[in-house]
Amino acid sequence: MRAIVFPEKCRVEVWSGLKPRALKDDEVRLQTVYTGVSAGTERHVMMGGPYSGRFPVIPGYQNVGRIIEIGPGVSGWNVGDIVFSDGGLPPEGWTGSSWGGHIEVRNRRPEGNFVKIPSNLALEEASLVGVMSIGMKAAKRGNVRLSDKVLVIGLGLIGQGCAQSSNAMGAEVHGVDLLPLRLEVSRKASCHEVWDGREKDVWDRIRGAGPFDVVFETTGVEGIPDLALSCIRNSTGRMVAIAGRVYMTYKNIGSGQAHEATVIHTSHFGPGDVHDVIRQVLNHRIVINPLITHRVSVDEAPKIFIKMLDDQSEILGVIFSWQ
């Protein structure tokens, strides 16, 4: 079987000849159909960033697979069921790190983020419900409400998840990013108004459009939390911090205390978030297809990942086919 592997920092290969572990009584075995890329996280891992482990690494946490074998202790699932799941066991004898996503066959227990995909949900779109579910969880953590005014800083896939989930909750959503592709997609799919972060005095204009009840900070870039906090509504404003970062700093008196801000951290999604995203996709309140820029064979993965290192301007949603 094959897997996408980061053998060392800033290198990507597709390894073949790997073998799945023996199936335990409480596990199922999955044959991968599609996997989706979480570009920010997987780029961090490839570069040896905050989420990285020891190399070699099998990255990825968005997998659409078909159950091909069931352990005798498993009930409620059938061979042929197609599920979204966020990881699994590494190959037999694997000594590196493994997120368990970008791998052709894998074992895992049918629990946690292990969700049957409805027959009327496109499987390609299902491979990106993980990143959208991170945005859904962030919107819940930020307590987004009807008629809130929301700002999303960073309009990658997780930012898109924040924006679209906030829309589904009835908020008015604004966004800012540096990349024209993301701005164009956001105008169509997720935001009432977008700003080009490269333009002069853009933050003065953003503040003028505020104050914002909730600001999602998805970039992890130094200095952005202060800008985020400068935009929120006094006393009731919330900043939700996403993205991998070793630490986050902001000016306590000038930014936090001055606005009596609430700062909220959020992390990985849960099965409830996945179910909520799927329901909103089927109700056409969250759209995934417009976010997909690359549908390619897994054999093209090294080229796509290296392009992510050099230039992300034309990349948003990436799906690998394992069929």
PDB file of C-alpha atoms in Angstrom:
ATOM      1  CA  MET A   1       0.000   0.000   0.000  1.00  0.00           C
ATOM      2  CA  ARG A   2       0.982   3.642  -0.474  1.00  0.00           C
ATOM      3  CA  ALA A   3       1.317   6.627   1.844  1.00  0.00           C
ATOM      4  CA  ILE A   4       2.327  10.255   1.493  1.00  0.00           C
ATOM      5  CA  VAL A   5       5.449  10.710   3.591  1.00  0.00           C
ATOM      6  CA  PHE A   6       7.556  13.649   4.711  1.00  0.00           C
ATOM      7  CA  PRO A   7      10.861  11.732   5.100  1.00  0.00           C
ATOM      8  CA  GLU A   8      12.644  14.826   6.389  1.00  0.00           C
ATOM      9  CA  LYS A   9      12.087  18.553   6.635  1.00  0.00           C
ATOM     10  CA  CYS A  10      10.755  20.082   3.380  1.00  0.00           C
ATOM     11  CA  ARG A  11      10.775  16.781   1.462  1.00  0.00           C
ATOM     12  CA  VAL A  12       7.734  14.851   0.212  1.00  0.00           C
ATOM     13  CA  GLU A  13       7.532  11.365  -1.272  1.00  0.00           C
ATOM     14  CA  VAL A  14       4.917   8.706  -1.993  1.00  0.00           C
ATOM     15  CA  TRP A  15       6.075   5.440  -0.418  1.00  0.00           C
ATOM     16  CA  SER A  16       4.751   2.095  -1.597  1.00  0.00           C
ATOM     17  CA  GLY A  17       5.121  -1.453  -0.284  1.00  0.00           C
ATOM     18  CA  LEU A  18       3.891  -0.565   3.216  1.00  0.00           C
ATOM     19  CA  LYS A  19       1.775  -3.106   5.091  1.00  0.00           C
ATOM     20  CA  PRO A  20      -1.206  -2.517   7.424  1.00  0.00           C
ATOM     21  CA  ARG A  21      -1.091  -3.825  10.963  1.00  0.00           C
ATOM     22  CA  ALA A  22      -2.961  -6.970  11.936  1.00  0.00           C
ATOM     23  CA  LEU A  23      -6.602  -6.124  12.591  1.00  0.00           C
ATOM     24  CA  LYS A  24      -7.646  -6.192  16.265  1.00  0.00           C
ATOM     25  CA  ASP A  25     -11.077  -7.239  17.487  1.00  0.00           C
ATOM     26  CA  ASP A  26     -12.252  -3.649  18.097  1.00  0.00           C
ATOM     27  CA  GLU A  27     -10.964  -2.174  14.819  1.00  0.00           C
ATOM     28  CA  VAL A  28     -12.112  -1.785  11.238  1.00  0.00           C
ATOM     29  CA  ARG A  29      -9.923  -1.633   8.129  1.00  0.00           C
ATOM     30  CA  LEU A  30     -10.465   1.194   5.646  1.00  0.00           C
ATOM     31  CA  GLN A  31      -9.546   1.489   1.969  1.00  0.00           C
ATOM     32  CA  THR A  32      -8.941   5.166   1.221  1.00  0.00           C
ATOM     33  CA  VAL A  33     -10.949   6.789  -1.567  1.00  0.00           C
ATOM     34  CA  TYR A  34     -10.044  10.484  -1.143  1.00  0.00           C
ATOM     35  CA  THR A  35      -7.984  12.537   1.272  1.00  0.00           C
ATOM     36  CA  GLY A  36      -8.140  16.292   1.777  1.00  0.00           C
ATOM     37  CA  VAL A  37      -5.238  18.566   2.627  1.00  0.00           C
ATOM     38  CA  SER A  38      -5.229  20.994   5.533  1.00  0.00           C
ATOM     39  CA  ALA A  39      -2.681  23.256   3.872  1.00  0.00           C
ATOM     40  CA  GLY A  40      -1.661  25.342   6.874  1.00  0.00           C
ATOM     41  CA  THR A  41      -1.258  22.439   9.279  1.00  0.00           C
ATOM     42  CA  GLU A  42       0.453  20.121   6.819  1.00  0.00           C
ATOM     43  CA  ARG A  43       2.786  22.865   5.656  1.00  0.00           C
ATOM     44  CA  HIS A  44       3.717  23.423   9.327  1.00  0.00           C
ATOM     45  CA  VAL A  45       4.434  19.707   9.702  1.00  0.00           C
ATOM     46  CA  MET A  46       6.493  19.595   6.511  1.00  0.00           C
ATOM     47  CA  MET A  47       8.586  22.529   7.735  1.00  0.00           C
ATOM     48  CA  GLY A  48       9.122  21.046  11.203  1.00  0.00           C
ATOM     49  CA  GLY A  49       6.732  23.544  12.825  1.00  0.00           C
ATOM     50  CA  PRO A  50       4.641  23.389  16.027  1.00  0.00           C
ATOM     51  CA  TYR A  51       2.573  20.376  14.971  1.00  0.00           C
ATOM     52  CA  SER A  52       5.464  18.339  13.615  1.00  0.00           C
ATOM     53  CA  GLY A  53       6.816  15.173  15.182  1.00  0.00           C
ATOM     54  CA  ARG A  54       9.850  13.106  14.399  1.00  0.00           C
ATOM     55  CA  PHE A  55      10.498  12.356  10.755  1.00  0.00           C
ATOM     56  CA  PRO A  56       9.468  10.451   8.733  1.00  0.00           C
ATOM     57  CA  VAL A  57       5.882  11.691   9.078  1.00  0.00           C
ATOM     58  CA  ILE A  58       2.679  10.465   7.476  1.00  0.00           C
ATOM     59  CA  PRO A  59       0.579  13.675   7.474  1.00  0.00           C
ATOM     60  CA  GLY A  60      -3.117  14.335   7.059  1.00  0.00           C
ATOM     61  CA  TYR A  61      -6.292  14.183   9.126  1.00  0.00           C
ATOM     62  CA  GLN A  62      -9.049  14.186   6.487  1.00  0.00           C
ATOM     63  CA  ASN A  63      -9.765  10.753   5.057  1.00  0.00           C
ATOM     64  CA  VAL A  64     -12.736   9.359   3.166  1.00  0.00           C
ATOM     65  CA  GLY A  65     -12.532   5.574   3.159  1.00  0.00           C
ATOM     66  CA  ARG A  66     -14.555   2.435   2.558  1.00  0.00           C
ATOM     67  CA  ILE A  67     -14.746  -0.229   5.261  1.00  0.00           C
ATOM     68  CA  ILE A  68     -13.234  -3.422   3.835  1.00  0.00           C
ATOM     69  CA  GLU A  69     -12.888  -5.526   6.997  1.00  0.00           C
ATOM     70  CA  ILE A  70     -14.469  -5.512  10.452  1.00  0.00           C
ATOM     71  CA  GLY A  71     -13.087  -6.941  13.683  1.00  0.00           C
ATOM     72  CA  PRO A  72     -15.331  -9.432  15.510  1.00  0.00           C
ATOM     73  CA  GLY A  73     -15.862  -7.037  18.418  1.00  0.00           C
ATOM     74  CA  VAL A  74     -17.264  -4.229  16.237  1.00  0.00           C
ATOM     75  CA  SER A  75     -21.020  -3.725  15.822  1.00  0.00           C
ATOM     76  CA  GLY A  76     -23.130  -1.135  14.024  1.00  0.00           C
ATOM     77  CA  TRP A  77     -20.911  -0.944  10.939  1.00  0.00           C
ATOM     78  CA  ASN A  78     -20.878  -2.879   7.678  1.00  0.00           C
ATOM     79  CA  VAL A  79     -18.350  -3.730   5.007  1.00  0.00           C
ATOM     80  CA  GLY A  80     -18.909  -1.184   2.239  1.00  0.00           C
ATOM     81  CA  ASP A  81     -19.833   1.732   4.536  1.00  0.00           C
ATOM     82  CA  ILE A  82     -18.055   4.929   3.493  1.00  0.00           C
ATOM     83  CA  VAL A  83     -16.890   7.130   6.345  1.00  0.00           C
ATOM     84  CA  PHE A  84     -15.022  10.319   7.073  1.00  0.00           C
ATOM     85  CA  SER A  85     -12.347   9.901   9.743  1.00  0.00           C
ATOM     86  CA  ASP A  86      -9.427  11.929  11.004  1.00  0.00           C
ATOM     87  CA  GLY A  87      -6.648   9.436  11.490  1.00  0.00           C
ATOM     88  CA  GLY A  88      -5.750   5.842  12.059  1.00  0.00           C
ATOM     89  CA  LEU A  89      -2.968   3.465  12.941  1.00  0.00           C
ATOM     90  CA  PRO A  90       0.346   3.707  11.075  1.00  0.00           C
ATOM     91  CA  PRO A  91       1.691   0.856   8.933  1.00  0.00           C
ATOM     92  CA  GLU A  92       3.253  -2.239  10.434  1.00  0.00           C
ATOM     93  CA  GLY A  93       6.709  -1.461  11.827  1.00  0.00           C
ATOM     94  CA  TRP A  94       6.401   2.312  11.404  1.00  0.00           C
ATOM     95  CA  THR A  95       8.910   4.169  13.611  1.00  0.00           C
ATOM     96  CA  GLY A  96       8.248   7.777  12.647  1.00  0.00           C
ATOM     97  CA  SER A  97       5.247   9.997  13.385  1.00  0.00           C
ATOM     98  CA  SER A  98       1.860   9.462  11.822  1.00  0.00           C
ATOM     99  CA  TRP A  99      -1.310  11.505  11.651  1.00  0.00           C
ATOM    100  CA  GLY A 100      -2.822   8.568   9.804  1.00  0.00           C
ATOM    101  CA  GLY A 101      -4.635  10.480   7.071  1.00  0.00           C
ATOM    102  CA  HIS A 102      -2.759  10.207   3.762  1.00  0.00           C
ATOM    103  CA  ILE A 103      -2.436   6.446   3.662  1.00  0.00           C
ATOM    104  CA  GLU A 104      -4.043   3.902   1.355  1.00  0.00           C
ATOM    105  CA  VAL A 105      -5.190   1.281   3.878  1.00  0.00           C
ATOM    106  CA  ARG A 106      -5.377   1.759   7.609  1.00  0.00           C
ATOM    107  CA  ASN A 107      -6.924   0.352  10.762  1.00  0.00           C
ATOM    108  CA  ARG A 108      -8.738   2.339  13.425  1.00  0.00           C
ATOM    109  CA  ARG A 109     -11.429   2.040  16.052  1.00  0.00           C
ATOM    110  CA  PRO A 110     -14.856   3.233  14.859  1.00  0.00           C
ATOM    111  CA  GLU A 111     -15.196   6.005  17.447  1.00  0.00           C
ATOM    112  CA  GLY A 112     -14.661   9.748  17.777  1.00  0.00           C
ATOM    113  CA  ASN A 113     -14.354  11.482  14.420  1.00  0.00           C
ATOM    114  CA  PHE A 114     -15.605   8.447  12.538  1.00  0.00           C
ATOM    115  CA  VAL A 115     -18.747   9.517  10.694  1.00  0.00           C
ATOM    116  CA  LYS A 116     -20.755   7.741   8.011  1.00  0.00           C
ATOM    117  CA  ILE A 117     -21.068   9.853   4.871  1.00  0.00           C
ATOM    118  CA  PRO A 118     -24.628  10.328   3.596  1.00  0.00           C
ATOM    119  CA  SER A 119     -25.246   9.011   0.098  1.00  0.00           C
ATOM    120  CA  ASN A 120     -26.179  12.486  -1.172  1.00  0.00           C
ATOM    121  CA  LEU A 121     -22.884  14.109  -0.120  1.00  0.00           C
ATOM    122  CA  ALA A 122     -20.172  14.177  -2.800  1.00  0.00           C
ATOM    123  CA  LEU A 123     -17.167  12.195  -1.562  1.00  0.00           C
ATOM    124  CA  GLU A 124     -14.679  14.785  -2.816  1.00  0.00           C
ATOM    125  CA  GLU A 125     -16.422  17.425  -0.726  1.00  0.00           C
ATOM    126  CA  ALA A 126     -16.550  15.044   2.235  1.00  0.00           C
ATOM    127  CA  SER A 127     -12.745  14.910   2.236  1.00  0.00           C
ATOM    128  CA  LEU A 128     -12.639  18.569   3.339  1.00  0.00           C
ATOM    129  CA  VAL A 129     -15.254  18.496   6.095  1.00  0.00           C
ATOM    130  CA  GLY A 130     -12.450  18.342   8.696  1.00  0.00           C
ATOM    131  CA  VAL A 131     -11.140  21.844   8.036  1.00  0.00           C
ATOM    132  CA  MET A 132     -14.687  23.146   7.752  1.00  0.00           C
ATOM    133  CA  SER A 133     -15.473  21.476  11.086  1.00  0.00           C
ATOM    134  CA  ILE A 134     -12.572  23.326  12.727  1.00  0.00           C
ATOM    135  CA  GLY A 135     -14.283  26.525  11.581  1.00  0.00           C
ATOM    136  CA  MET A 136     -17.624  25.256  12.866  1.00  0.00           C
ATOM    137  CA  LYS A 137     -16.156  24.513  16.286  1.00  0.00           C
ATOM    138  CA  ALA A 138     -14.482  27.939  16.361  1.00  0.00           C
ATOM    139  CA  ALA A 139     -17.793  29.633  15.571  1.00  0.00           C
ATOM    140  CA  LYS A 140     -19.426  27.741  18.430  1.00  0.00           C
ATOM    141  CA  ARG A 141     -16.554  28.615  20.781  1.00  0.00           C
ATOM    142  CA  GLY A 142     -16.933  32.264  19.768  1.00  0.00           C
ATOM    143  CA  ASN A 143     -20.655  32.077  20.551  1.00  0.00           C
ATOM    144  CA  VAL A 144     -21.567  33.567  17.179  1.00  0.00           C
ATOM    145  CA  ARG A 145     -25.157  34.741  17.242  1.00  0.00           C
ATOM    146  CA  LEU A 146     -27.813  36.069  14.926  1.00  0.00           C
ATOM    147  CA  SER A 147     -26.977  39.642  13.809  1.00  0.00           C
ATOM    148  CA  ASP A 148     -23.392  39.518  15.110  1.00  0.00           C
ATOM    149  CA  LYS A 149     -20.807  41.277  12.992  1.00  0.00           C
ATOM    150  CA  VAL A 150     -17.849  38.945  12.386  1.00  0.00           C
ATOM    151  CA  LEU A 151     -14.336  39.499  11.013  1.00  0.00           C
ATOM    152  CA  VAL A 152     -12.230  36.590   9.741  1.00  0.00           C
ATOM    153  CA  ILE A 153      -8.496  37.277   9.473  1.00  0.00           C
ATOM    154  CA  GLY A 154      -6.986  34.762   7.060  1.00  0.00           C
ATOM    155  CA  LEU A 155      -9.287  33.232   4.446  1.00  0.00           C
ATOM    156  CA  GLY A 156      -7.685  29.835   3.907  1.00  0.00           C
ATOM    157  CA  LEU A 157      -9.824  26.740   4.355  1.00  0.00           C
ATOM    158  CA  ILE A 158     -10.131  27.117   8.114  1.00  0.00           C
ATOM    159  CA  GLY A 159     -11.000  30.783   7.695  1.00  0.00           C
ATOM    160  CA  GLN A 160     -13.604  29.733   5.127  1.00  0.00           C
ATOM    161  CA  GLY A 161     -15.002  27.317   7.686  1.00  0.00           C
ATOM    162  CA  CYS A 162     -15.229  30.104  10.275  1.00  0.00           C
ATOM    163  CA  ALA A 163     -16.877  32.454   7.779  1.00  0.00           C
ATOM    164  CA  GLN A 164     -19.413  30.011   6.399  1.00  0.00           C
ATOM    165  CA  SER A 165     -20.325  28.600   9.810  1.00  0.00           C
ATOM    166  CA  SER A 166     -20.853  32.150  11.082  1.00  0.00           C
ATOM    167  CA  ASN A 167     -23.046  32.862   8.064  1.00  0.00           C
ATOM    168  CA  ALA A 168     -25.087  29.754   8.830  1.00  0.00           C
ATOM    169  CA  MET A 169     -25.589  31.102  12.368  1.00  0.00           C
ATOM    170  CA  GLY A 170     -26.983  34.356  10.996  1.00  0.00           C
ATOM    171  CA  ALA A 171     -23.958  36.653  11.337  1.00  0.00           C
ATOM    172  CA  GLU A 172     -22.754  39.326   8.925  1.00  0.00           C
ATOM    173  CA  VAL A 173     -19.269  38.175   7.915  1.00  0.00           C
ATOM    174  CA  HIS A 174     -16.303  40.254   6.749  1.00  0.00           C
ATOM    175  CA  GLY A 175     -12.839  38.973   5.863  1.00  0.00           C
ATOM    176  CA  VAL A 176      -9.281  40.040   5.142  1.00  0.00           C
ATOM    177  CA  ASP A 177      -6.442  38.221   3.385  1.00  0.00           C
ATOM    178  CA  LEU A 178      -3.348  38.920   1.285  1.00  0.00           C
ATOM    179  CA  LEU A 179      -4.044  36.502  -1.592  1.00  0.00           C
ATOM    180  CA  PRO A 180      -6.295  37.483  -4.523  1.00  0.00           C
ATOM    181  CA  LEU A 181      -7.596  33.925  -5.018  1.00  0.00           C
ATOM    182  CA  ARG A 182      -8.854  33.726  -1.451  1.00  0.00           C
ATOM    183  CA  LEU A 183     -10.452  37.154  -1.703  1.00  0.00           C
ATOM    184  CA  GLU A 184     -12.219  36.204  -4.933  1.00  0.00           C
ATOM    185  CA  VAL A 185     -13.529  32.926  -3.508  1.00  0.00           C
ATOM    186  CA  SER A 186     -14.646  34.642  -0.306  1.00  0.00           C
ATOM    187  CA  ARG A 187     -16.667  37.252  -2.172  1.00  0.00           C
ATOM    188  CA  LYS A 188     -18.660  34.451  -3.780  1.00  0.00           C
ATOM    189  CA  ALA A 189     -18.815  31.836  -1.051  1.00  0.00           C
ATOM    190  CA  SER A 190     -18.492  33.270   2.422  1.00  0.00           C
ATOM    191  CA  CYS A 191     -18.142  37.015   3.076  1.00  0.00           C
ATOM    192  CA  HIS A 192     -20.394  40.077   2.941  1.00  0.00           C
ATOM    193  CA  GLU A 193     -17.277  42.212   2.417  1.00  0.00           C
ATOM    194  CA  VAL A 194     -13.568  41.464   1.985  1.00  0.00           C
ATOM    195  CA  TRP A 195     -10.456  43.573   2.278  1.00  0.00           C
ATOM    196  CA  ASP A 196      -7.094  43.148   0.594  1.00  0.00           C
ATOM    197  CA  GLY A 197      -4.574  43.144   3.440  1.00  0.00           C
ATOM    198  CA  ARG A 198      -1.848  44.470   1.122  1.00  0.00           C
ATOM    199  CA  GLU A 199      -3.579  47.821   0.643  1.00  0.00           C
ATOM    200  CA  LYS A 200      -2.481  50.968   2.440  1.00  0.00           C
ATOM    201  CA  ASP A 201      -4.470  51.925   5.546  1.00  0.00           C
ATOM    202  CA  VAL A 202      -6.591  48.770   5.234  1.00  0.00           C
ATOM    203  CA  TRP A 203      -6.823  48.322   9.001  1.00  0.00           C
ATOM    204  CA  ASP A 204      -8.145  51.852   9.432  1.00  0.00           C
ATOM    205  CA  ARG A 205     -10.914  50.953   6.985  1.00  0.00           C
ATOM    206  CA  ILE A 206     -11.586  47.651   8.731  1.00  0.00           C
ATOM    207  CA  ARG A 207     -11.889  49.389  12.081  1.00  0.00           C
ATOM    208  CA  GLY A 208     -14.208  51.906  10.456  1.00  0.00           C
ATOM    209  CA  ALA A 209     -16.505  49.064   9.389  1.00  0.00           C
ATOM    210  CA  GLY A 210     -16.583  47.696  12.927  1.00  0.00           C
ATOM    211  CA  PRO A 211     -16.747  47.213  15.770  1.00  0.00           C
ATOM    212  CA  PHE A 212     -16.942  43.435  15.419  1.00  0.00           C
ATOM    213  CA  ASP A 213     -18.575  41.122  17.907  1.00  0.00           C
ATOM    214  CA  VAL A 214     -16.274  38.225  17.002  1.00  0.00           C
ATOM    215  CA  VAL A 215     -12.870  38.255  15.294  1.00  0.00           C
ATOM    216  CA  PHE A 216     -11.334  34.970  14.145  1.00  0.00           C
ATOM    217  CA  GLU A 217      -7.526  35.060  13.996  1.00  0.00           C
ATOM    218  CA  THR A 218      -6.445  32.134  11.820  1.00  0.00           C
ATOM    219  CA  THR A 219      -2.957  33.230  10.731  1.00  0.00           C
ATOM    220  CA  GLY A 220      -0.704  32.730  13.756  1.00  0.00           C
ATOM    221  CA  VAL A 221       1.325  35.759  12.576  1.00  0.00           C
ATOM    222  CA  GLU A 222       3.027  37.976  15.156  1.00  0.00           C
ATOM    223  CA  GLY A 223       1.251  41.312  15.566  1.00  0.00           C
ATOM    224  CA  ILE A 224      -2.092  40.172  14.163  1.00  0.00           C
ATOM    225  CA  PRO A 225      -3.713  39.611  17.603  1.00  0.00           C
ATOM    226  CA  ASP A 226      -3.246  43.309  18.423  1.00  0.00           C
ATOM    227  CA  LEU A 227      -4.907  44.267  15.139  1.00  0.00           C
ATOM    228  CA  ALA A 228      -7.711  41.811  15.834  1.00  0.00           C
ATOM    229  CA  LEU A 229      -8.314  43.185  19.320  1.00  0.00           C
ATOM    230  CA  SER A 230      -8.336  46.752  18.022  1.00  0.00           C
ATOM    231  CA  CYS A 231     -11.437  45.897  15.959  1.00  0.00           C
ATOM    232  CA  ILE A 232     -13.693  44.286  18.540  1.00  0.00           C
ATOM    233  CA  ARG A 233     -16.687  45.701  20.336  1.00  0.00           C
ATOM    234  CA  ASN A 234     -15.861  47.020  23.805  1.00  0.00           C
ATOM    235  CA  SER A 235     -16.749  44.777  26.753  1.00  0.00           C
ATOM    236  CA  THR A 236     -18.540  42.067  24.752  1.00  0.00           C
ATOM    237  CA  GLY A 237     -16.122  41.456  21.869  1.00  0.00           C
ATOM    238  CA  ARG A 238     -14.464  38.046  21.466  1.00  0.00           C
ATOM    239  CA  MET A 239     -11.264  37.108  19.657  1.00  0.00           C
ATOM    240  CA  VAL A 240     -11.042  33.436  18.710  1.00  0.00           C
ATOM    241  CA  ALA A 241      -7.460  32.291  18.137  1.00  0.00           C
ATOM    242  CA  ILE A 242      -6.897  29.375  15.794  1.00  0.00           C
ATOM    243  CA  ALA A 243      -3.724  28.250  13.951  1.00  0.00           C
ATOM    244  CA  GLY A 244      -0.614  26.503  15.170  1.00  0.00           C
ATOM    245  CA  ARG A 245       1.590  28.740  17.246  1.00  0.00           C
ATOM    246  CA  VAL A 246       4.134  28.188  19.980  1.00  0.00           C
ATOM    247  CA  TYR A 247       2.916  31.315  21.774  1.00  0.00           C
ATOM    248  CA  MET A 248       0.632  34.303  21.230  1.00  0.00           C
ATOM    249  CA  THR A 249       1.409  37.809  22.404  1.00  0.00           C
ATOM    250  CA  TYR A 250      -0.573  41.022  22.429  1.00  0.00           C
ATOM    251  CA  LYS A 251      -0.432  44.327  24.289  1.00  0.00           C
ATOM    252  CA  ASN A 252      -2.384  43.655  27.438  1.00  0.00           C
ATOM    253  CA  ILE A 253      -3.247  47.263  28.282  1.00  0.00           C
ATOM    254  CA  GLY A 254      -3.361  48.748  24.795  1.00  0.00           C
ATOM    255  CA  SER A 255      -5.296  45.937  23.134  1.00  0.00           C
ATOM    256  CA  GLY A 256      -6.804  43.534  25.627  1.00  0.00           C
ATOM    257  CA  GLN A 257      -7.622  45.654  28.646  1.00  0.00           C
ATOM    258  CA  ALA A 258      -8.649  48.719  26.654  1.00  0.00           C
ATOM    259  CA  HIS A 259     -11.435  46.736  24.987  1.00  0.00           C
ATOM    260  CA  GLU A 260     -12.126  44.420  27.946  1.00  0.00           C
ATOM    261  CA  ALA A 261     -11.632  41.638  25.457  1.00  0.00           C
ATOM    262  CA  THR A 262     -12.430  37.975  25.773  1.00  0.00           C
ATOM    263  CA  VAL A 263      -9.696  35.842  24.183  1.00  0.00           C
ATOM    264  CA  ILE A 264     -10.735  32.297  23.259  1.00  0.00           C
ATOM    265  CA  HIS A 265      -8.530  29.458  22.049  1.00  0.00           C
ATOM    266  CA  THR A 266      -9.895  26.566  20.043  1.00  0.00           C
ATOM    267  CA  SER A 267      -8.440  23.380  18.643  1.00  0.00           C
ATOM    268  CA  HIS A 268      -9.452  20.194  16.839  1.00  0.00           C
ATOM    269  CA  PHE A 269     -13.045  19.365  15.909  1.00  0.00           C
ATOM    270  CA  GLY A 270     -15.339  16.677  17.276  1.00  0.00           C
ATOM    271  CA  PRO A 271     -17.941  14.386  15.680  1.00  0.00           C
ATOM    272  CA  GLY A 272     -20.732  16.810  16.550  1.00  0.00           C
ATOM    273  CA  ASP A 273     -18.989  19.502  14.519  1.00  0.00           C
ATOM    274  CA  VAL A 274     -18.624  17.106  11.572  1.00  0.00           C
ATOM    275  CA  HIS A 275     -22.326  16.234  11.708  1.00  0.00           C
ATOM    276  CA  ASP A 276     -23.233  19.936  11.866  1.00  0.00           C
ATOM    277  CA  VAL A 277     -21.070  20.763   8.832  1.00  0.00           C
ATOM    278  CA  ILE A 278     -22.504  17.876   6.811  1.00  0.00           C
ATOM    279  CA  ARG A 279     -26.029  18.976   7.657  1.00  0.00           C
ATOM    280  CA  GLN A 280     -25.306  22.562   6.599  1.00  0.00           C
ATOM    281  CA  VAL A 281     -23.673  21.373   3.358  1.00  0.00           C
ATOM    282  CA  LEU A 282     -26.751  19.309   2.516  1.00  0.00           C
ATOM    283  CA  ASN A 283     -28.902  22.355   3.331  1.00  0.00           C
ATOM    284  CA  HIS A 284     -26.698  24.476   0.993  1.00  0.00           C
ATOM    285  CA  ARG A 285     -25.719  26.844   3.812  1.00  0.00           C
ATOM    286  CA  ILE A 286     -22.080  25.714   3.667  1.00  0.00           C
ATOM    287  CA  VAL A 287     -20.484  25.174   0.266  1.00  0.00           C
ATOM    288  CA  ILE A 288     -17.270  23.240  -0.277  1.00  0.00           C
ATOM    289  CA  ASN A 289     -17.031  22.716  -4.027  1.00  0.00           C
ATOM    290  CA  PRO A 290     -16.095  26.383  -4.798  1.00  0.00           C
ATOM    291  CA  LEU A 291     -13.150  26.046  -2.397  1.00  0.00           C
ATOM    292  CA  ILE A 292     -11.545  23.157  -4.322  1.00  0.00           C
ATOM    293  CA  THR A 293      -8.687  24.280  -6.567  1.00  0.00           C
ATOM    294  CA  HIS A 294      -6.854  20.964  -7.111  1.00  0.00           C
ATOM    295  CA  ARG A 295      -8.223  17.462  -7.704  1.00  0.00           C
ATOM    296  CA  VAL A 296      -5.235  15.234  -8.415  1.00  0.00           C
ATOM    297  CA  SER A 297      -3.925  11.699  -8.115  1.00  0.00           C
ATOM    298  CA  VAL A 298      -1.993  10.859  -4.959  1.00  0.00           C
ATOM    299  CA  ASP A 299       1.068  10.363  -7.172  1.00  0.00           C
ATOM    300  CA  GLU A 300       1.071  14.127  -7.743  1.00  0.00           C
ATOM    301  CA  ALA A 301       1.218  14.877  -4.014  1.00  0.00           C
ATOM    302  CA  PRO A 302       4.955  15.717  -3.890  1.00  0.00           C
ATOM    303  CA  LYS A 303       4.535  18.358  -6.584  1.00  0.00           C
ATOM    304  CA  ILE A 304       1.545  19.936  -4.825  1.00  0.00           C
ATOM    305  CA  PHE A 305       3.188  20.017  -1.398  1.00  0.00           C
ATOM    306  CA  ILE A 306       6.405  21.545  -2.719  1.00  0.00           C
ATOM    307  CA  LYS A 307       4.334  24.174  -4.505  1.00  0.00           C
ATOM    308  CA  MET A 308       2.726  24.975  -1.130  1.00  0.00           C
ATOM    309  CA  LEU A 309       6.178  25.708   0.248  1.00  0.00           C
ATOM    310  CA  ASP A 310       7.081  28.060  -2.574  1.00  0.00           C
ATOM    311  CA  ASP A 311       3.812  29.744  -3.535  1.00  0.00           C
ATOM    312  CA  GLN A 312       0.351  29.358  -2.006  1.00  0.00           C
ATOM    313  CA  SER A 313      -1.291  31.994  -4.196  1.00  0.00           C
ATOM    314  CA  GLU A 314      -3.121  29.521  -6.455  1.00  0.00           C
ATOM    315  CA  ILE A 315      -3.839  26.809  -3.888  1.00  0.00           C
ATOM    316  CA  LEU A 316      -6.844  26.552  -1.586  1.00  0.00           C
ATOM    317  CA  GLY A 317      -8.653  23.207  -1.424  1.00  0.00           C
ATOM    318  CA  VAL A 318      -6.571  20.155  -2.441  1.00  0.00           C
ATOM    319  CA  ILE A 319      -7.996  16.650  -2.802  1.00  0.00           C
ATOM    320  CA  PHE A 320      -6.005  13.499  -3.561  1.00  0.00           C
ATOM    321  CA  SER A 321      -7.701  10.594  -5.299  1.00  0.00           C
ATOM    322  CA  TRP A 322      -6.516   7.121  -4.213  1.00  0.00           C
ATOM    323  CA  GLN A 323      -8.747   5.193  -6.618  1.00  0.00           C
TER     324      GLN A 323
END
